[in-house]
Coordinates of C-alpha atoms in Angstrom, one line a residue:
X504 CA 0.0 0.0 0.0
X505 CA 1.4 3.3 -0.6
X506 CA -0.2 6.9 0.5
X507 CA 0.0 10.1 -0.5
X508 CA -0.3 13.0 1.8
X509 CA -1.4 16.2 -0.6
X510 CA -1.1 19.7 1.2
X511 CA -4.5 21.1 -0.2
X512 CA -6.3 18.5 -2.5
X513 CA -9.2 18.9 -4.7
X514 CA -12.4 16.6 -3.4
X515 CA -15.6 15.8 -5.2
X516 CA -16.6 17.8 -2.5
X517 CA -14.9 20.8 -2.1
X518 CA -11.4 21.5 -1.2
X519 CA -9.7 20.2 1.7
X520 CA -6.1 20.9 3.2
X521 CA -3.9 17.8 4.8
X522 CA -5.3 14.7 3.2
X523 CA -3.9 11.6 3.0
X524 CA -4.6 9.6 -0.2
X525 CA -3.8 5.4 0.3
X526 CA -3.7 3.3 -2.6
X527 CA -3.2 -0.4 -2.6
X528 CA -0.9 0.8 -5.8
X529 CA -2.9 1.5 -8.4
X530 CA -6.3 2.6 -7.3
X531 CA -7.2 4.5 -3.8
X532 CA -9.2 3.0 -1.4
X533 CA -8.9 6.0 1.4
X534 CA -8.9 9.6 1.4
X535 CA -9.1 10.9 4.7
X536 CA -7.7 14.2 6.2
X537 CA -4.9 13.8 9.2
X538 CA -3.3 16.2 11.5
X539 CA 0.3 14.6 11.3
X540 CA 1.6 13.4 8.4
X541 CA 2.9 9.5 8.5
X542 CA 6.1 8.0 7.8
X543 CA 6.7 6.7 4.3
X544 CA 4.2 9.0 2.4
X545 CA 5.3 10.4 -0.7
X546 CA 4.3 14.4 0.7
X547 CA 2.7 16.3 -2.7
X548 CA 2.7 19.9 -1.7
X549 CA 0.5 22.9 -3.3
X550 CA -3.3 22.3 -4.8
X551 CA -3.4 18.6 -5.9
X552 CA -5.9 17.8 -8.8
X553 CA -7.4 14.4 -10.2
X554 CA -5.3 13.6 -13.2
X555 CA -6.1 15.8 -16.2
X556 CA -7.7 14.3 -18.8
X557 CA -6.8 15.5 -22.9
X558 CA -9.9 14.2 -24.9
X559 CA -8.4 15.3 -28.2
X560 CA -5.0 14.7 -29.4
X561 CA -3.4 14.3 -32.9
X562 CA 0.4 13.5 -31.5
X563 CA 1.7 13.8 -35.2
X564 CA 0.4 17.5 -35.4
X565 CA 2.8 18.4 -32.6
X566 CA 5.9 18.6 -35.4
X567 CA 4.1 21.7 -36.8
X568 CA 4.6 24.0 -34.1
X569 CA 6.5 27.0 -34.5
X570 CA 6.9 25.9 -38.4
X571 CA 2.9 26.9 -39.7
X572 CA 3.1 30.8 -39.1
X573 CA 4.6 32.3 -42.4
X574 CA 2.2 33.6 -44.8
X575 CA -0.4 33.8 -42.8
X576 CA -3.7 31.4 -44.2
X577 CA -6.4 29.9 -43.3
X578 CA -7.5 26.1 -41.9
X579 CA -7.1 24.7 -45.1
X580 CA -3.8 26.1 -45.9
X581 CA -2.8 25.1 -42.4
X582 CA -4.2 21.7 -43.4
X583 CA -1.3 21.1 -46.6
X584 CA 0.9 21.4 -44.2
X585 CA -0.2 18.8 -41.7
X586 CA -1.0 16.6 -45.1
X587 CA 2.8 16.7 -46.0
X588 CA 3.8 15.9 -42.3
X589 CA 1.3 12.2 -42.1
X590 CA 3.1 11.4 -46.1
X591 CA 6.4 11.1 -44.2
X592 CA 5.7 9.3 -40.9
X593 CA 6.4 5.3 -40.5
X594 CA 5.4 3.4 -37.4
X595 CA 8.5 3.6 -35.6
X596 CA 9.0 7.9 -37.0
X597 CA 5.8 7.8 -35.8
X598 CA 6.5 5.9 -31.9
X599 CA 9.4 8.0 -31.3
X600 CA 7.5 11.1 -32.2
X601 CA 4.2 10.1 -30.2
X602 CA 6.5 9.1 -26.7
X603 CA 8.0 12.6 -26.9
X604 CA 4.9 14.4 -27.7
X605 CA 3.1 11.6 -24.3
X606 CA 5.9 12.6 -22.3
X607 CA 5.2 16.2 -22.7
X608 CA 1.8 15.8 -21.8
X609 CA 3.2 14.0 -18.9
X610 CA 5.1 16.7 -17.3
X611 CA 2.1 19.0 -18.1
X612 CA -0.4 16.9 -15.6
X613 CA -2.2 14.5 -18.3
X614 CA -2.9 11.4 -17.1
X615 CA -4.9 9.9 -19.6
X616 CA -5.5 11.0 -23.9
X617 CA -7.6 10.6 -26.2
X618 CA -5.7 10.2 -29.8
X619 CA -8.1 11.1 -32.3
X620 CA -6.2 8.4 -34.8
X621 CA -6.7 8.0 -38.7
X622 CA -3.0 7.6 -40.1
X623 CA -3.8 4.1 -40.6
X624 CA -2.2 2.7 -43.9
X625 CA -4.4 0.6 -44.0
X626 CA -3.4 -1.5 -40.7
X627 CA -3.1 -1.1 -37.1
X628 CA 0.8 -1.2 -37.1
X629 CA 0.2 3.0 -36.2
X630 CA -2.1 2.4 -33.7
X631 CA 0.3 0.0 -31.9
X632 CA 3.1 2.7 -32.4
X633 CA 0.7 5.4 -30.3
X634 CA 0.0 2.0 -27.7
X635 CA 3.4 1.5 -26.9
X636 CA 4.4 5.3 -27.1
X637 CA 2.1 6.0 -24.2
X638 CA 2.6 3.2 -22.2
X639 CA 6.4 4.2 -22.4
X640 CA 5.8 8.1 -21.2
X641 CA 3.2 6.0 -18.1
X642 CA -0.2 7.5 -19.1
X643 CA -3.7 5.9 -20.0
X644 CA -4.9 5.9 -23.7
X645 CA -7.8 5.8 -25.4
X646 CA -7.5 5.0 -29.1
X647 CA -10.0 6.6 -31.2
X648 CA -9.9 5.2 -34.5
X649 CA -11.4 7.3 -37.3
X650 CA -12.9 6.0 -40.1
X651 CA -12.0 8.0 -43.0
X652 CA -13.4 7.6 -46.3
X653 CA -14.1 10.3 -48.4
X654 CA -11.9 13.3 -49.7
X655 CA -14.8 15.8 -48.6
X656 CA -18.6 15.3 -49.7
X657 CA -18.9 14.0 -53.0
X658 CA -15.3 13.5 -53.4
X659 CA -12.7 10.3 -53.3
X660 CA -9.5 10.2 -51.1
X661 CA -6.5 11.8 -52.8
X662 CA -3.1 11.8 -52.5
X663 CA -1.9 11.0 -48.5
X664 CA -5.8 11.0 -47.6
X665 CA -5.5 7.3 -48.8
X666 CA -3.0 6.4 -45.9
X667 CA -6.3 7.3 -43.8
X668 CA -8.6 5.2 -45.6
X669 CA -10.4 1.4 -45.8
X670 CA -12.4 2.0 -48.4
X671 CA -15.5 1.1 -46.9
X672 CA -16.7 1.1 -43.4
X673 CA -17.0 -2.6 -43.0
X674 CA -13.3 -2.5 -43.6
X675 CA -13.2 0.1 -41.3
X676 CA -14.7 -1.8 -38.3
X677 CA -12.9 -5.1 -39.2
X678 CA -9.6 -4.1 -38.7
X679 CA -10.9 -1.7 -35.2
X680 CA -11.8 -5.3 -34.0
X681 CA -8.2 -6.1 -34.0
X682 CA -6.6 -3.5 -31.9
X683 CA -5.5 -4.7 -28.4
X684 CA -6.0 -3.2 -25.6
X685 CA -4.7 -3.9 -22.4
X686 CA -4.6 -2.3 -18.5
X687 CA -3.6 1.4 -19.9
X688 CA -5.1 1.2 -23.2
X689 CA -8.7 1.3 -24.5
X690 CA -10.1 1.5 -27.8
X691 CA -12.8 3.6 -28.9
X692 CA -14.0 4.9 -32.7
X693 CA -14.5 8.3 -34.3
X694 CA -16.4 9.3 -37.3
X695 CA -14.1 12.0 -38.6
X696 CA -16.1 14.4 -39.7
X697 CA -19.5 14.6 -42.3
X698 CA -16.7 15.6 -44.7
X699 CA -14.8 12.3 -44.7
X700 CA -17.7 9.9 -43.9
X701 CA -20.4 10.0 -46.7
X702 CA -24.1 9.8 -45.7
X703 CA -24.7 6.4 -45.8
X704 CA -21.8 4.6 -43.8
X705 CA -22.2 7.2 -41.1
X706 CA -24.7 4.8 -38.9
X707 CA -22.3 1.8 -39.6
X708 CA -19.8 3.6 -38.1
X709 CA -21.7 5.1 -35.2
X710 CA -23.3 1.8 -34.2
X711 CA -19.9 -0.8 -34.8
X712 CA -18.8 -0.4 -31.5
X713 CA -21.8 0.7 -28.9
X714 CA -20.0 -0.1 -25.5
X715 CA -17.1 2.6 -26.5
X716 CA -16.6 6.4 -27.1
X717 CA -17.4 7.7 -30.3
X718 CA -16.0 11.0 -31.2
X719 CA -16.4 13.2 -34.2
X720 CA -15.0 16.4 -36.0
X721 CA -17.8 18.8 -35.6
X722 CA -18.4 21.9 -37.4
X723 CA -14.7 23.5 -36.6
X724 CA -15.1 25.8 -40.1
X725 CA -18.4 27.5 -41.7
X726 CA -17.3 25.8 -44.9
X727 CA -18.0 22.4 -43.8
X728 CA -21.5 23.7 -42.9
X729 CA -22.1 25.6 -46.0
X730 CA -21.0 22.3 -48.2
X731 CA -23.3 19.8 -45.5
X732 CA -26.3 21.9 -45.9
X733 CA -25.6 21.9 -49.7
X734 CA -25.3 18.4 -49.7
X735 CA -27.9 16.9 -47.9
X736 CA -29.8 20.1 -47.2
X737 CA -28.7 19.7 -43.1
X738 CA -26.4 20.4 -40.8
X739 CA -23.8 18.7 -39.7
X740 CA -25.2 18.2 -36.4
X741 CA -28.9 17.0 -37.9
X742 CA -27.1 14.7 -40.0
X743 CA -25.7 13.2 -37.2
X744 CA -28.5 12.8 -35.3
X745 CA -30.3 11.3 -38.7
X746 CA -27.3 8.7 -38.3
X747 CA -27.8 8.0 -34.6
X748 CA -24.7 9.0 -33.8
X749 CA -25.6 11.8 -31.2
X750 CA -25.7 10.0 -28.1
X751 CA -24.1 10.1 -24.2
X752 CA -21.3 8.0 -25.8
X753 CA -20.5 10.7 -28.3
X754 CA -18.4 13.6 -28.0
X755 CA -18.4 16.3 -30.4
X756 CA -15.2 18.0 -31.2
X757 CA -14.9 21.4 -31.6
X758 CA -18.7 22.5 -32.0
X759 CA -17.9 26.0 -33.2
X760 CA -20.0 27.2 -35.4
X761 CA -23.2 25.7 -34.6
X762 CA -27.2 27.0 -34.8
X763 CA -29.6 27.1 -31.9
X764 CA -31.2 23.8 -33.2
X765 CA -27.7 22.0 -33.1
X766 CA -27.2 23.0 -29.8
X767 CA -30.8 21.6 -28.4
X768 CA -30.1 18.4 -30.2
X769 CA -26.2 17.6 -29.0
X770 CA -27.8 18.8 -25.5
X771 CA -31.3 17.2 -25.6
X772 CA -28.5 13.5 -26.3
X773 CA -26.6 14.5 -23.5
X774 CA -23.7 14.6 -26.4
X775 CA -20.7 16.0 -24.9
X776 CA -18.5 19.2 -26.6
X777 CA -14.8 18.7 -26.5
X778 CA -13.1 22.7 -27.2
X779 CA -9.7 22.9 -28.1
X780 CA -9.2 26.6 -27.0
X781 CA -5.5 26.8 -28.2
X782 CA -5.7 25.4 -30.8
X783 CA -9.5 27.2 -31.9
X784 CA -7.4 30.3 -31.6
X785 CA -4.0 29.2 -33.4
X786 CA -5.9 27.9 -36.7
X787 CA -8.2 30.7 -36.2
X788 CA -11.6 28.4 -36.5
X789 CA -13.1 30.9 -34.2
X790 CA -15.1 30.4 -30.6
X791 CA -17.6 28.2 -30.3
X792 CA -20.9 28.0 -27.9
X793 CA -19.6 26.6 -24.4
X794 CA -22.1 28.0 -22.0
X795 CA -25.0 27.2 -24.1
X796 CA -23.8 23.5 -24.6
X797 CA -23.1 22.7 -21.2
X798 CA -26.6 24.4 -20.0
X799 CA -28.0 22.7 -22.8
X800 CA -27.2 19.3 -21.1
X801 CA -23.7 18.7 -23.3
X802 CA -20.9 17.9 -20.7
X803 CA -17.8 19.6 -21.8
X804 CA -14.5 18.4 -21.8
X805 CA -10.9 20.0 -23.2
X806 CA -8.2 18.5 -25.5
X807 CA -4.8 20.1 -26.7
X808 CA -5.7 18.6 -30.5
X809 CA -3.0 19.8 -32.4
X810 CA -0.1 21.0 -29.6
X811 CA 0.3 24.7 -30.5
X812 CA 0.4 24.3 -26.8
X813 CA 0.2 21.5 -24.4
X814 CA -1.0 23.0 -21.1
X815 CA -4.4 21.8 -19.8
X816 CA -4.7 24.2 -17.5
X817 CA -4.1 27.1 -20.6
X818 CA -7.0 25.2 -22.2
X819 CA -9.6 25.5 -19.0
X820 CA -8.4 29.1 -18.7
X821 CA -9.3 29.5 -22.4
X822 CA -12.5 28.2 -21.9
X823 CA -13.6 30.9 -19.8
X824 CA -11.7 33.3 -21.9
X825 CA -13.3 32.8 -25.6
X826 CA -16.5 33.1 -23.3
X827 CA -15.7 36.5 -22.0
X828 CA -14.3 37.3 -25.5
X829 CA -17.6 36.2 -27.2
X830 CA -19.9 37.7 -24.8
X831 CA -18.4 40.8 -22.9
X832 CA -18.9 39.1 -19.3
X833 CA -16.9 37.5 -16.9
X834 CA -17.3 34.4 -14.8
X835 CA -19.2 32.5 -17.4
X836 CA -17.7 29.3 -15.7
X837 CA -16.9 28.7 -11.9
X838 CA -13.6 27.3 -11.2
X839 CA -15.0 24.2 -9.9
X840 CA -17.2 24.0 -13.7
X841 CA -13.2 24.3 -15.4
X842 CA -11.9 21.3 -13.1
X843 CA -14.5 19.4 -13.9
X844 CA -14.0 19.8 -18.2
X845 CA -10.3 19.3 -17.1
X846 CA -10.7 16.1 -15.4
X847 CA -13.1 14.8 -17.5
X848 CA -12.1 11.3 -18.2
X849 CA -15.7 10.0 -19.1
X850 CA -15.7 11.5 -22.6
X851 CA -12.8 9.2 -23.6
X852 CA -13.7 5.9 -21.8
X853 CA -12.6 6.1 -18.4
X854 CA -15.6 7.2 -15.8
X855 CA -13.9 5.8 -13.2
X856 CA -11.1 8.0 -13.4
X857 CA -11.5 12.0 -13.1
X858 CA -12.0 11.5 -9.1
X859 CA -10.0 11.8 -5.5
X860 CA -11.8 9.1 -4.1
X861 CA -11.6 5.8 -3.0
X862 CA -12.6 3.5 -5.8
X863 CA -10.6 5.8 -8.2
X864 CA -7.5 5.0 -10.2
X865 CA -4.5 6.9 -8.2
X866 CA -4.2 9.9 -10.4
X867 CA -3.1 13.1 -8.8
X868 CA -1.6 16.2 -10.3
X869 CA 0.1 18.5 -7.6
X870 CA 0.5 22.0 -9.1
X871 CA 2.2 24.4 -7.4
X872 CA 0.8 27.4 -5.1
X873 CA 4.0 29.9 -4.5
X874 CA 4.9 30.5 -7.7
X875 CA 5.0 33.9 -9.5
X876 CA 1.8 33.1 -11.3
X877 CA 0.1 31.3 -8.7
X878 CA 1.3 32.9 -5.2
X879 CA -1.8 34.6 -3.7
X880 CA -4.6 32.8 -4.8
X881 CA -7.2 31.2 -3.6
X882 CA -6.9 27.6 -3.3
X883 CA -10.4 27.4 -5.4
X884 CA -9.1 29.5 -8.6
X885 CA -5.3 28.1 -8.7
X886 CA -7.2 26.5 -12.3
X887 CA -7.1 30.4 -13.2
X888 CA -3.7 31.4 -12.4
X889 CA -1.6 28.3 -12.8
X890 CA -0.5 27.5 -15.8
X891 CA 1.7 23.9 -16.8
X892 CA 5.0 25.4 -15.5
X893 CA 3.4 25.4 -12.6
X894 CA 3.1 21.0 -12.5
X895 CA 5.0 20.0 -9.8
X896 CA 4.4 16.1 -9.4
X897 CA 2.5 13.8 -11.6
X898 CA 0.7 10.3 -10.5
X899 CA -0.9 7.9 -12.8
X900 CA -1.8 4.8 -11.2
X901 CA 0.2 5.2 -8.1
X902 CA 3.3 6.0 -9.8
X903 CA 5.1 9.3 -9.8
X904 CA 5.6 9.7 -13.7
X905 CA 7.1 13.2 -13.2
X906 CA 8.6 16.0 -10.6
X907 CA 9.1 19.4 -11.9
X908 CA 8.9 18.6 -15.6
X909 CA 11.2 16.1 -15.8
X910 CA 9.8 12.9 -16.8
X911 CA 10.7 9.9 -14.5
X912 CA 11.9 7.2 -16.7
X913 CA 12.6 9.9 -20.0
X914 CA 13.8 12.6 -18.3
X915 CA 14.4 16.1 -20.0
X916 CA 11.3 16.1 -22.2
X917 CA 13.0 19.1 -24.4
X918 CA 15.6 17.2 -24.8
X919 CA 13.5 14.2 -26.3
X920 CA 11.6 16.4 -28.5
X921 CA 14.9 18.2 -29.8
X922 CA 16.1 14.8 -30.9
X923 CA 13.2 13.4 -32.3
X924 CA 12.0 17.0 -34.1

């Protein structure tokens, strides 16, 4: 058995100073508060957090930082870019990459992603690259494969589209069957968008695998509206819900530009809304509907998708700032409304996780509370001053992964990326 003492810790609750977290390793089976802090507990100081969960991830995308900003552009010049990046990658580029790109999450208080996957080739040989990548930086994955079979409405896959494509979504959910997954690893599917999943496979794909998460590419740019609605004369989120793909299973990436009807029906399913703040802002997609989701009856959650930055605590403070930005008030989420999109392991396939409780896998993110960004706050809005710099020990499972943003087994995490970049 090994225990945890956390300074300040974050409880379903409300938060609570001296508690001592015992695990019998990987899960905790006590939390309890204590005057005196025993021998043999790893100490955690500052405002400790439930693992942070990243719902969306694409780990290739992470080799376009800091090389996309010339020229300025739009999504889809962005989008070349990224195209050229999957036509060089091989499984083991593509391993080396991801356990960098895993570790840096690491350091950065994720405990569990969700890799929105369609580099396929065809086979799962990528997917087992991403397996083995995370299980070597110690987090939990969720593999979302995305079936991918269409060049946009109307049109075939071209050029390195075909590395993401079966050809047909029985194909599709064939070779999904065969993925493995194992004690850190689940497998879930993802419809990739209305664009690259024609009309009549979408309720193939949304119904192949009904025990898992389903996540989809949703309305991130007015032109995949304007050629949906051309189309099929609906919207992306109707034809959805014409599919049966809008359900509590389903998370919906993105959501940005979206009508008052699309928002009663992805809340009216209980469909959750994954936002991407940084990376909304970086590719300029714009700033979608949050509040009205989440009182619609979506629950929200937050991914980094394509790394402009990897800070999950950047993206909970960007969800409150696009909502200031987009309606001229403040507070439009509580603190304890950010923790819980942060920590939202649910919407990839883990609702046990998310949690410092006993039952709970033995998760814990300690963040810091005397640094220049975070000394003076209140315990309760540390989610609105800290930022990843800020990480100061990382648990997944029991296991410190990282201390101060070095990795445990991989150590400088620059250092990685420099050499595999």
């Amino acid at each position: 058995m090994k225990s945890f003492w956390c300074e300040r810790a974050w409880l379903p609750d409300g938060v609570a100073s001296r508690v001592l977290v015992r695990t019998d390793g990987g899960r905790i089976v006590e939390v309890s508060t204590v005057d005196t802090v025993p021998l043999g507990c790893e100490r955690l100081y500052g405002m400790v957090f439930p693992g942070f969960a990243n719902a969306h991830s694409h780990a290739f995308h992470r080799a376009l930082r800091g090389r996309t900003h010339s020229g300025g552009g739009t999504f889809w010049t962005w989008r070349e870019r990224m195209y050229a990046l999957a036509g060089s990658l091989t499984p083991e580029g593509y391993r080396r990459l991801a356990t960098a790109v895993y570790a840096e999450m690491a350091v950065a208080g994720v405990t569990a992603v969700g890799e929105f996957h369609y580099l396929h080739d065809g086979g799962n040989e990528m997917g087992e690259a991403l397996r083995q990548a995370a299980a070597d930086a110690g987090i939990r994955l969720t593999l979302l494969d995305a079936c991918y079979l269409a060049g946009g409405i109307g049109e075939p896959v071209t050029g390195v589209q075909e590395r993401f494509s079966d050809g047909t979504g029985e194909r599709w959910a064939e070779r999904v069957a065969g993925l493995r997954e194992d004690a850190t690893t689940r497998v879930g599917a993802a419809i990739h968008s209305v664009r690259a999943v024609p009309r009549d496979a979408l309720p193939l794909v949304a119904g192949a695998f009904p025990d898992r998460p389903l996540h989809v590419h949703l309305s991130e740019q007015p032109a995949e509206n304007e050629a949906c609605l051309a189309a099929y004369g609906r919207t992306p989120t109707e034809l959805l819900h014409e599919a049966g793909a809008l359900t509590p299973r389903t998370t919906a990436v993105h959501a940005t530009h979206l009508s008052t009807s699309d928002i009663a029906l992805l809340g009216g399913t209980a469909t959750g809304a994954c936002f991407c703040p940084t990376t909304e802002a970086d590719l300029a997609d714009g700033i979608g509907p949050a509040r009205e989701l989440k009182d619609a009856g979506s629950p929200l959650s937050l991914g980094s998708d394509q790394h402009a930055v990897v800070d999950p605590l950047l993206e909970a403070r960007g969800l409150e700032h696009g909502e200031r930005l987009r309606t001229g008030r403040r507070g439009r989420f509580a603190p304890a409304e950010l923790v819980a999109a942060l920590t939202n392991h649910a919407a990839i396939g883990w609702p046990e996780a998310g949690r410092v409780e006993p039952g709970a896998p033995a998760d814990l993110v300690a963040v810091g509370t005397g640094s220049v960004r975070t000394a003076g706050s209140s315990a309760e809005q540390v989610v609105l001053t800290a930022t990843a710099s800020d990480v100061t020990a990382v648990v997944v499972g029991g296991k410190v992964v990282a201390r101060d943003g070095v990795h445990a087994t991989l150590g400088d995490v620059g250092e990685l990326l420099k050499a595999v970049l």
